[in-house]
mmCIF file of C-alpha atoms in Angstrom:
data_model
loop_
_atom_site.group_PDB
_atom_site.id
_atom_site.type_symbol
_atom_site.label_atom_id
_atom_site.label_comp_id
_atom_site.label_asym_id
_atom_site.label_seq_id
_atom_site.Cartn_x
_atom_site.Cartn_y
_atom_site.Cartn_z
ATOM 1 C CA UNK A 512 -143.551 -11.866 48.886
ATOM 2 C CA UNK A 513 -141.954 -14.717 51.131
ATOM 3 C CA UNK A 514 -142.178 -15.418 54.435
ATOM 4 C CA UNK A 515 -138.987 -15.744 56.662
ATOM 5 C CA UNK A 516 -138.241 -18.614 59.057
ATOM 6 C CA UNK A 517 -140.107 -16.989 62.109
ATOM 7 C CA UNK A 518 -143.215 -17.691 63.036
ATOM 8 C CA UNK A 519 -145.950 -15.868 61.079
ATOM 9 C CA UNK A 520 -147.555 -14.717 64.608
ATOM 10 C CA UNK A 521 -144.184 -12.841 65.045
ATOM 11 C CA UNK A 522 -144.213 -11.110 61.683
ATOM 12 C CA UNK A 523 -146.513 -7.402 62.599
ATOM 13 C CA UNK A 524 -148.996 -6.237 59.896
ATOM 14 C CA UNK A 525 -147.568 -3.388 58.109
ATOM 15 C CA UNK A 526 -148.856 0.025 58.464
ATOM 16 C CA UNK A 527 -150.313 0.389 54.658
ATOM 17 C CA UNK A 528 -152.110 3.538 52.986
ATOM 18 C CA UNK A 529 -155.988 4.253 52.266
ATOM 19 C CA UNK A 530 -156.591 3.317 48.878
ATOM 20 C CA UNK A 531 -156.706 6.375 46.573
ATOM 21 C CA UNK A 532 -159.758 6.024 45.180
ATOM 22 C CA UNK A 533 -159.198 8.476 42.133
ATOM 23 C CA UNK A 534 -156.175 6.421 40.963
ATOM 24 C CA UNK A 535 -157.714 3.050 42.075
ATOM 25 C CA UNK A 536 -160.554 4.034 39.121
ATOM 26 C CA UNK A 537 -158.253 4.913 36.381
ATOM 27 C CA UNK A 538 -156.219 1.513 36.545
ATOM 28 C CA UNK A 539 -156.954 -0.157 33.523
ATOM 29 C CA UNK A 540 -159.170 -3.385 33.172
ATOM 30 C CA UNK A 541 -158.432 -6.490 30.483
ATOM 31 C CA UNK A 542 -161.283 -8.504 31.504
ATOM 32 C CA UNK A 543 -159.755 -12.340 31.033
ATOM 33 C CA UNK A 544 -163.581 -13.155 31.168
ATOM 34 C CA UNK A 545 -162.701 -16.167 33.830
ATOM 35 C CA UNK A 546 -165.500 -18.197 35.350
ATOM 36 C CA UNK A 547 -166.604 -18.388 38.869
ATOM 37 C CA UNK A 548 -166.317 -20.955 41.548
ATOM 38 C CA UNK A 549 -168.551 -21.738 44.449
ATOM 39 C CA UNK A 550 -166.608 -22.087 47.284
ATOM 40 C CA UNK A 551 -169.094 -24.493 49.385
ATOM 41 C CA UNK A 552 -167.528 -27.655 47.198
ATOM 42 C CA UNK A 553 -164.071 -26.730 48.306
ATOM 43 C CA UNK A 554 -163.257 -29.741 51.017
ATOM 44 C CA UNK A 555 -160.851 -27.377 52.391
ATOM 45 C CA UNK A 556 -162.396 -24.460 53.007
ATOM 46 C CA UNK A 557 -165.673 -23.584 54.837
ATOM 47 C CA UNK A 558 -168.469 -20.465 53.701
ATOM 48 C CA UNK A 559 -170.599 -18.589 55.960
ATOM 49 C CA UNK A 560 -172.336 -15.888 53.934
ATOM 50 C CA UNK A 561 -172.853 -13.572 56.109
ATOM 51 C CA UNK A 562 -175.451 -11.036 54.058
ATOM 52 C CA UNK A 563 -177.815 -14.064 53.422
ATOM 53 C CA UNK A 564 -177.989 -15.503 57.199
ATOM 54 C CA UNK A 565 -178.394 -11.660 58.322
ATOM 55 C CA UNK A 566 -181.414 -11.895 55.658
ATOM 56 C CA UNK A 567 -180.426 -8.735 53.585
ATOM 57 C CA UNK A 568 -182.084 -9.068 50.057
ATOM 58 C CA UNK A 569 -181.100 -10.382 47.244
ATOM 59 C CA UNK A 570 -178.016 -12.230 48.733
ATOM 60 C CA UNK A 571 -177.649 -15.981 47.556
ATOM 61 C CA UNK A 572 -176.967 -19.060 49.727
ATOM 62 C CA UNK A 573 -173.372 -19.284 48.416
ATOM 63 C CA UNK A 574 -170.186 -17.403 47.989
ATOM 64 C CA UNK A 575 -168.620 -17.229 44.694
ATOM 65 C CA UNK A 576 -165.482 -16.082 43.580
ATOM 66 C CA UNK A 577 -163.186 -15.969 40.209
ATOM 67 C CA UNK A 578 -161.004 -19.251 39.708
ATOM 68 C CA UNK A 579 -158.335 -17.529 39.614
ATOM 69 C CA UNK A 580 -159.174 -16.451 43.589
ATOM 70 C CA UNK A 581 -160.325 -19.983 44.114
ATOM 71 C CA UNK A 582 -156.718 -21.536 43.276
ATOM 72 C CA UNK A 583 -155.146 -18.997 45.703
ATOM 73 C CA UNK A 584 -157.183 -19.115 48.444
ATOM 74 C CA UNK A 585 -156.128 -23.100 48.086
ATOM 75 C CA UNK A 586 -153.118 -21.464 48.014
ATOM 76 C CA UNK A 587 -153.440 -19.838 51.200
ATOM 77 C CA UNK A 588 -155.062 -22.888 53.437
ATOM 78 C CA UNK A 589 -150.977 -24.361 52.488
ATOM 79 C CA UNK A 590 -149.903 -21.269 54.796
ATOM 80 C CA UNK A 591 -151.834 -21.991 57.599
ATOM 81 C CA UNK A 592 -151.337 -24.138 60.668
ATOM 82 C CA UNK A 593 -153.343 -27.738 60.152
ATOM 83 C CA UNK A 594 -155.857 -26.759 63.028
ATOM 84 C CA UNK A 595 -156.790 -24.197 61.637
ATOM 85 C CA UNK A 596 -159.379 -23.548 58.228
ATOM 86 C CA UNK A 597 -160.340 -20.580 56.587
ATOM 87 C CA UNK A 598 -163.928 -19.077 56.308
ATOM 88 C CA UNK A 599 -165.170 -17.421 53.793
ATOM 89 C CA UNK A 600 -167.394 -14.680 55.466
ATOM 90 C CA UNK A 601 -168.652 -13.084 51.411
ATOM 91 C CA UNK A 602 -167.079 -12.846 47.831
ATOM 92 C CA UNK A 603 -169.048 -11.521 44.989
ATOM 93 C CA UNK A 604 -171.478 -9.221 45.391
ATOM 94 C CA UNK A 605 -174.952 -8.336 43.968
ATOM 95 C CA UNK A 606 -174.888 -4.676 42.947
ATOM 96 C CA UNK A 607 -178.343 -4.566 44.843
ATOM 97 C CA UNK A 608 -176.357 -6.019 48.007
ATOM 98 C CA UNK A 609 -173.764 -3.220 47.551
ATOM 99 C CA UNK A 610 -176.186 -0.610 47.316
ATOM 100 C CA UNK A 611 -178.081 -1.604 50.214
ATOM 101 C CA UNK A 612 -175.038 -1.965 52.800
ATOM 102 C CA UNK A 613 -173.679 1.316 51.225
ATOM 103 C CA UNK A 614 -176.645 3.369 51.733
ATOM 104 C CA UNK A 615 -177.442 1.993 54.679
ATOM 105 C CA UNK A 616 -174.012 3.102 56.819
ATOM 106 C CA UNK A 617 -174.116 6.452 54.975
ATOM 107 C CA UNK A 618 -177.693 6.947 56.269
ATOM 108 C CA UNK A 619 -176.311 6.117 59.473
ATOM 109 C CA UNK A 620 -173.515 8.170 59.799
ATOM 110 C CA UNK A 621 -175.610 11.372 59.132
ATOM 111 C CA UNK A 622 -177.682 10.342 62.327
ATOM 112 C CA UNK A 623 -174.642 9.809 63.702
ATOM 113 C CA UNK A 624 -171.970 12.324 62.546
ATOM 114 C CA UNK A 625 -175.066 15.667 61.690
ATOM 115 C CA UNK A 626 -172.553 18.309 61.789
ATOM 116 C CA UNK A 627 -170.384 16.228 59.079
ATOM 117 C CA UNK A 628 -170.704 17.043 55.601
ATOM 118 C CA UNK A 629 -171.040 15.217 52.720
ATOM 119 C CA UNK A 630 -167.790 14.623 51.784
ATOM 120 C CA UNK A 631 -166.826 13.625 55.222
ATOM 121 C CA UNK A 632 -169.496 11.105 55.322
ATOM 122 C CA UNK A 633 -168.714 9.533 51.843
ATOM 123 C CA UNK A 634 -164.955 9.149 53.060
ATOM 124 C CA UNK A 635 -165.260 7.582 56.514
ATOM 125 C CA UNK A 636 -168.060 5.203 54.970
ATOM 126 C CA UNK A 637 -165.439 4.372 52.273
ATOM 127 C CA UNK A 638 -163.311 2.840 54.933
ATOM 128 C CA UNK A 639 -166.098 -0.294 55.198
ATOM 129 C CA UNK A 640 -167.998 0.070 52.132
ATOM 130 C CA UNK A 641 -167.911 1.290 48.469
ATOM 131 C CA UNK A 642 -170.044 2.900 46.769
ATOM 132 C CA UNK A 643 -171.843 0.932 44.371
ATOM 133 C CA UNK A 644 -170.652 0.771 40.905
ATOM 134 C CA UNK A 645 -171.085 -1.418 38.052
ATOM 135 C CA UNK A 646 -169.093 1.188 35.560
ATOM 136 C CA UNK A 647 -167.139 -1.282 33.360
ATOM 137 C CA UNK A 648 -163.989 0.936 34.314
ATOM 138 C CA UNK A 649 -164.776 1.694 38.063
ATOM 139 C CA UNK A 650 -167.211 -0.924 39.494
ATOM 140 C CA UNK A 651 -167.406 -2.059 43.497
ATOM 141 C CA UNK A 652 -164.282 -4.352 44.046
ATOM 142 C CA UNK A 653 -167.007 -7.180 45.607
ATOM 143 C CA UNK A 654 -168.566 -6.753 42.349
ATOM 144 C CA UNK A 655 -166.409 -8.169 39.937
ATOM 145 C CA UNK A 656 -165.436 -11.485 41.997
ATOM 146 C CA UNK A 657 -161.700 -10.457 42.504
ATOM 147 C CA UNK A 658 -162.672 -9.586 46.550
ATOM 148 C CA UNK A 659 -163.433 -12.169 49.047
ATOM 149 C CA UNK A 660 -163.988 -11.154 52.995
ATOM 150 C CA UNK A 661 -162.195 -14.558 55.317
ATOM 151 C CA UNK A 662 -161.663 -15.312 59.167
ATOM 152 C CA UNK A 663 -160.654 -18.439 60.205
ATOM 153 C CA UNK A 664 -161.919 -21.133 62.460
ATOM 154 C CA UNK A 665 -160.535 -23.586 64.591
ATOM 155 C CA UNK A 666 -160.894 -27.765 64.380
ATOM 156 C CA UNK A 667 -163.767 -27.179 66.695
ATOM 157 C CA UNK A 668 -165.661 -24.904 64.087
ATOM 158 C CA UNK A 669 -165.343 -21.774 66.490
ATOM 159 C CA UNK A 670 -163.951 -18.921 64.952
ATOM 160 C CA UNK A 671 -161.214 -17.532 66.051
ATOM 161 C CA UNK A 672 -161.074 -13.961 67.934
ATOM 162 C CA UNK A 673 -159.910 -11.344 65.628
ATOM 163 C CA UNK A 674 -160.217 -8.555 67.716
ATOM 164 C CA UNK A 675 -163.564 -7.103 66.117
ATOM 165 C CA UNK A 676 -166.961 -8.677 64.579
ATOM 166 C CA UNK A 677 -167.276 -8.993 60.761
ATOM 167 C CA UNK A 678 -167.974 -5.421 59.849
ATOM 168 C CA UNK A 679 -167.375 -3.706 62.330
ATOM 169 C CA UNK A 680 -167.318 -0.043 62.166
ATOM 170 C CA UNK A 681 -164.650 0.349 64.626
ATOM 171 C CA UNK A 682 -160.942 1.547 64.218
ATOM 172 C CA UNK A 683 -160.050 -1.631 65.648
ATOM 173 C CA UNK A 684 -161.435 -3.021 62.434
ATOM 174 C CA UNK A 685 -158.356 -1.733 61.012
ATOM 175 C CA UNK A 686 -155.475 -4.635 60.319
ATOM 176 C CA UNK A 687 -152.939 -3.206 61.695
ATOM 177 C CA UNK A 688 -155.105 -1.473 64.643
ATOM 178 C CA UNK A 689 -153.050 -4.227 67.219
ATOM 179 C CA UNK A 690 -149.487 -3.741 65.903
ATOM 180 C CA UNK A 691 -147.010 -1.803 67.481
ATOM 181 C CA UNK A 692 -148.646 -1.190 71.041
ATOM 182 C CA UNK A 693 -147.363 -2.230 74.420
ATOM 183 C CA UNK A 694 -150.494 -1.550 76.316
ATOM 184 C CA UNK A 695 -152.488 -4.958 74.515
ATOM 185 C CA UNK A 696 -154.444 -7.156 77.053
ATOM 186 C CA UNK A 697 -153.818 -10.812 76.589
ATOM 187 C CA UNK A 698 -157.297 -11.164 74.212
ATOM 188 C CA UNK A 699 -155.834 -8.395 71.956
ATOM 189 C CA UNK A 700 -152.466 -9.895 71.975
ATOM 190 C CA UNK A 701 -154.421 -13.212 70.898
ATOM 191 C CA UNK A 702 -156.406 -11.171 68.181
ATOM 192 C CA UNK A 703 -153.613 -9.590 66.701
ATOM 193 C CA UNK A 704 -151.387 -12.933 66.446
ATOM 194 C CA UNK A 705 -154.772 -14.766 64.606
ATOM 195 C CA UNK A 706 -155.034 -11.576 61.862
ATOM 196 C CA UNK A 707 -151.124 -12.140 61.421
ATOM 197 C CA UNK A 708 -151.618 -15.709 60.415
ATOM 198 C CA UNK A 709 -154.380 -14.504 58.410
ATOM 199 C CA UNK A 710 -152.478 -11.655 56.470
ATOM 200 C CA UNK A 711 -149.482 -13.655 55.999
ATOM 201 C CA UNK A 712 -151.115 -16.667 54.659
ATOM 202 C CA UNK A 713 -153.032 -14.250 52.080
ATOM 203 C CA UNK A 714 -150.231 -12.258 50.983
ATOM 204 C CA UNK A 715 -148.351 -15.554 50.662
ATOM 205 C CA UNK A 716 -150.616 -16.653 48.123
ATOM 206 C CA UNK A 717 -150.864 -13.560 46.327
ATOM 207 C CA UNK A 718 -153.267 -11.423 47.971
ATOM 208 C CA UNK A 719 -153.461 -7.605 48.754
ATOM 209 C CA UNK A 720 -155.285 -6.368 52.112
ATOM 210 C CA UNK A 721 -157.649 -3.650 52.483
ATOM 211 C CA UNK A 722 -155.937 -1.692 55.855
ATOM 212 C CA UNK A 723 -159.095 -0.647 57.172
ATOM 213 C CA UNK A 724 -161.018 -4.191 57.526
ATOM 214 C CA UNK A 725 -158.350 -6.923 58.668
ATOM 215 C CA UNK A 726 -161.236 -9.603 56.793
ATOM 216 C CA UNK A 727 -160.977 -7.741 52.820
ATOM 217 C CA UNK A 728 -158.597 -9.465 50.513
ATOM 218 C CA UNK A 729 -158.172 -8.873 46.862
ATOM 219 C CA UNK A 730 -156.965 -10.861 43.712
ATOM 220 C CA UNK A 731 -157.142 -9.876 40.363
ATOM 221 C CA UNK A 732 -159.170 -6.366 40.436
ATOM 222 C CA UNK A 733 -158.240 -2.612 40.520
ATOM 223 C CA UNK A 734 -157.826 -2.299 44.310
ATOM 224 C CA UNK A 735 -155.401 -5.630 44.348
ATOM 225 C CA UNK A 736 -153.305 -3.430 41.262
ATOM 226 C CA UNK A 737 -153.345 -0.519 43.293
ATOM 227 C CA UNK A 738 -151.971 -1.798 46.053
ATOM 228 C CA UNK A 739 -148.782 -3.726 44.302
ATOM 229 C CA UNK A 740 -147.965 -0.741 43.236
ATOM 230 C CA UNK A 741 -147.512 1.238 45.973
ATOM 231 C CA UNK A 742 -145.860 -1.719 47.360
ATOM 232 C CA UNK A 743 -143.555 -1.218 44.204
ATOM 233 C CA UNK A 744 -144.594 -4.855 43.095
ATOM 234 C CA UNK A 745 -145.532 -3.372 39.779
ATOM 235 C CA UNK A 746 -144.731 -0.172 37.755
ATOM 236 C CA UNK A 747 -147.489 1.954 36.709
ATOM 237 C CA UNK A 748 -146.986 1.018 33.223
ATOM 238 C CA UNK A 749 -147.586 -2.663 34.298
ATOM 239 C CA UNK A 750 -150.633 -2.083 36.751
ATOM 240 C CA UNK A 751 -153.814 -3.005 35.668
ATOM 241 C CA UNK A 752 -156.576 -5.456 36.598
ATOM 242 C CA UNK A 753 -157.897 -8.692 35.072
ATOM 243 C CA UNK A 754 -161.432 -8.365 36.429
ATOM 244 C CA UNK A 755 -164.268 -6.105 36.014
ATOM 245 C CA UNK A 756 -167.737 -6.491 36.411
ATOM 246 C CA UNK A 757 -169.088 -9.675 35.910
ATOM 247 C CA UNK A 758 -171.442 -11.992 37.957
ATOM 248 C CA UNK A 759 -171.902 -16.198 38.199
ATOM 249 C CA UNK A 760 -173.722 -17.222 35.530
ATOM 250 C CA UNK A 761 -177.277 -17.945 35.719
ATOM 251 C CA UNK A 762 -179.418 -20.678 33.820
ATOM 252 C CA UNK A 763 -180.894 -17.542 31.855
ATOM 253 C CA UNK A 764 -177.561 -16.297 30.903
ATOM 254 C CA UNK A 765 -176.526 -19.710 29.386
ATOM 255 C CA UNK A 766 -179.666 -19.693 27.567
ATOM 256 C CA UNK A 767 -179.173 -16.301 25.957
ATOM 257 C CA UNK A 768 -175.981 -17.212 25.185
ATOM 258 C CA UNK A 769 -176.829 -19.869 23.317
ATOM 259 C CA UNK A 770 -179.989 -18.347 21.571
ATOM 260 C CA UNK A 771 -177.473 -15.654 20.278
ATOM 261 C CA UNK A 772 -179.711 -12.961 22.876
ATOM 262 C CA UNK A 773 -177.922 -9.914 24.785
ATOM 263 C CA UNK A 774 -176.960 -10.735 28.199
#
């Protein structure tokens, strides 16, 4: 993908599909068994993890990601106007973390939603979160470091409107919710011309989008493959992913590496 000569903020958000969950899971993974980064040393980019100042268990103090996602989000600050910085709102996941949020919203749409069933619960909470999975050839995308949730911020360190809160289960969560509509009030207008710079700077560095939460990007898993293929990026016979389920390591794994133990 590159970007034309206009502004990004006149470029809309396209209109993409759901993910298809079924084919998402059958994409092949060749785990290239890269490290992790924390993003907190980056000088260029700023973290916020969310899931740890809420207090939800067993998040960590620090958002990690594959290098591979490091370099681009780099990548991706190039895009951007100097004023502005990205923040990284969460990257990979504890499965416990996964669990938790996943369980929680399905809980809470069958207080909200009773006369739903199952299956329509599963698939509207799929638009925000998925289910948790460490299968080594289906896991969570947040789980195997290849998905990273970003706003951005201004040279004040306010973050900029984008037209919904971090999370929010709202169709206007949706990145494209803002495109193509004449009725916009001037904050909406605002919100939809920040989540263009946003998607454009991504997908300039290599990126896919999630199309129901304007904050998900991908790199490197099965739901970035999926989606540069229906772009027609890739060719099915060329789609697969580089990263499965993995996790930063910890001063215990380094020591059973090195004593030869299982991890």
């Amino acid at each position: 993908m590159s970007l034309s000569s206009r502004p990004m903020t006149d470029l809309p958000i396209p209109d993409l599909p759901v993910p298809d969950w079924q084919t998402i899971s059958q994409i092949p993974i060749h785990e290239s068994a890269e490290a992790f980064q924390a993003i907190s040393l980056s000088p260029k980019i700023r973290t916020w993890p969310a899931y740890f100042k809420m207090g939800i268990a067993h998040t960590m103090p620090e958002c990690y990601i594959r290098e591979g996602v490091y370099q681009r989000l780099l990548e991706a600050t190039r895009y951007l106007p100097d004023h502005l910085t990205l923040v990284v709102l969460d990257g990979w996941r504890p499965f416990k973390v996964q669990q938790f949020l996943y369980e929680t919203f399905l809980a809470l749409l069958s207080e909200a939603q009773p006369d739903w069933d199952e299956a329509q619960r599963i698939a509207q909470a799929r638009q925000l979160v998925s289910p948790p999975s460490i299968d080594p050839k289906a896991p969570s995308p947040h789980v195997t470091g290849g998905s990273i949730d970003v706003t951005l911020m201004d040279a004040d360190g306010c973050l900029l409107n984008m037209g919904t809160l971090f999370d929010e289960a709202s169709p206007l969560a949706f990145s494209a919710a803002f495109e193509g509509r004449d009725d916009l009030t001037a904050t909406q207008q605002e919100a939809r011309d920040h989540r263009r710079l946003l998607y454009h700077a991504m997908r300039q560095a290599g990126f896919t989008n999630l199309p129901t939460e304007w904050w998900h990007y991908d790199y490197g898993n099965q739901m970035w493959a999926w989606h540069r293929l229906e772009a027609g990026e890739i060719n099915a016979e060329s789609a697969q992913a580089h990263y499965g389920v993995s996790h930063p390591h910890t001063l215990e794994y380094m020591w059973r590496s090195q004593l030869g133990l299982p991890h």
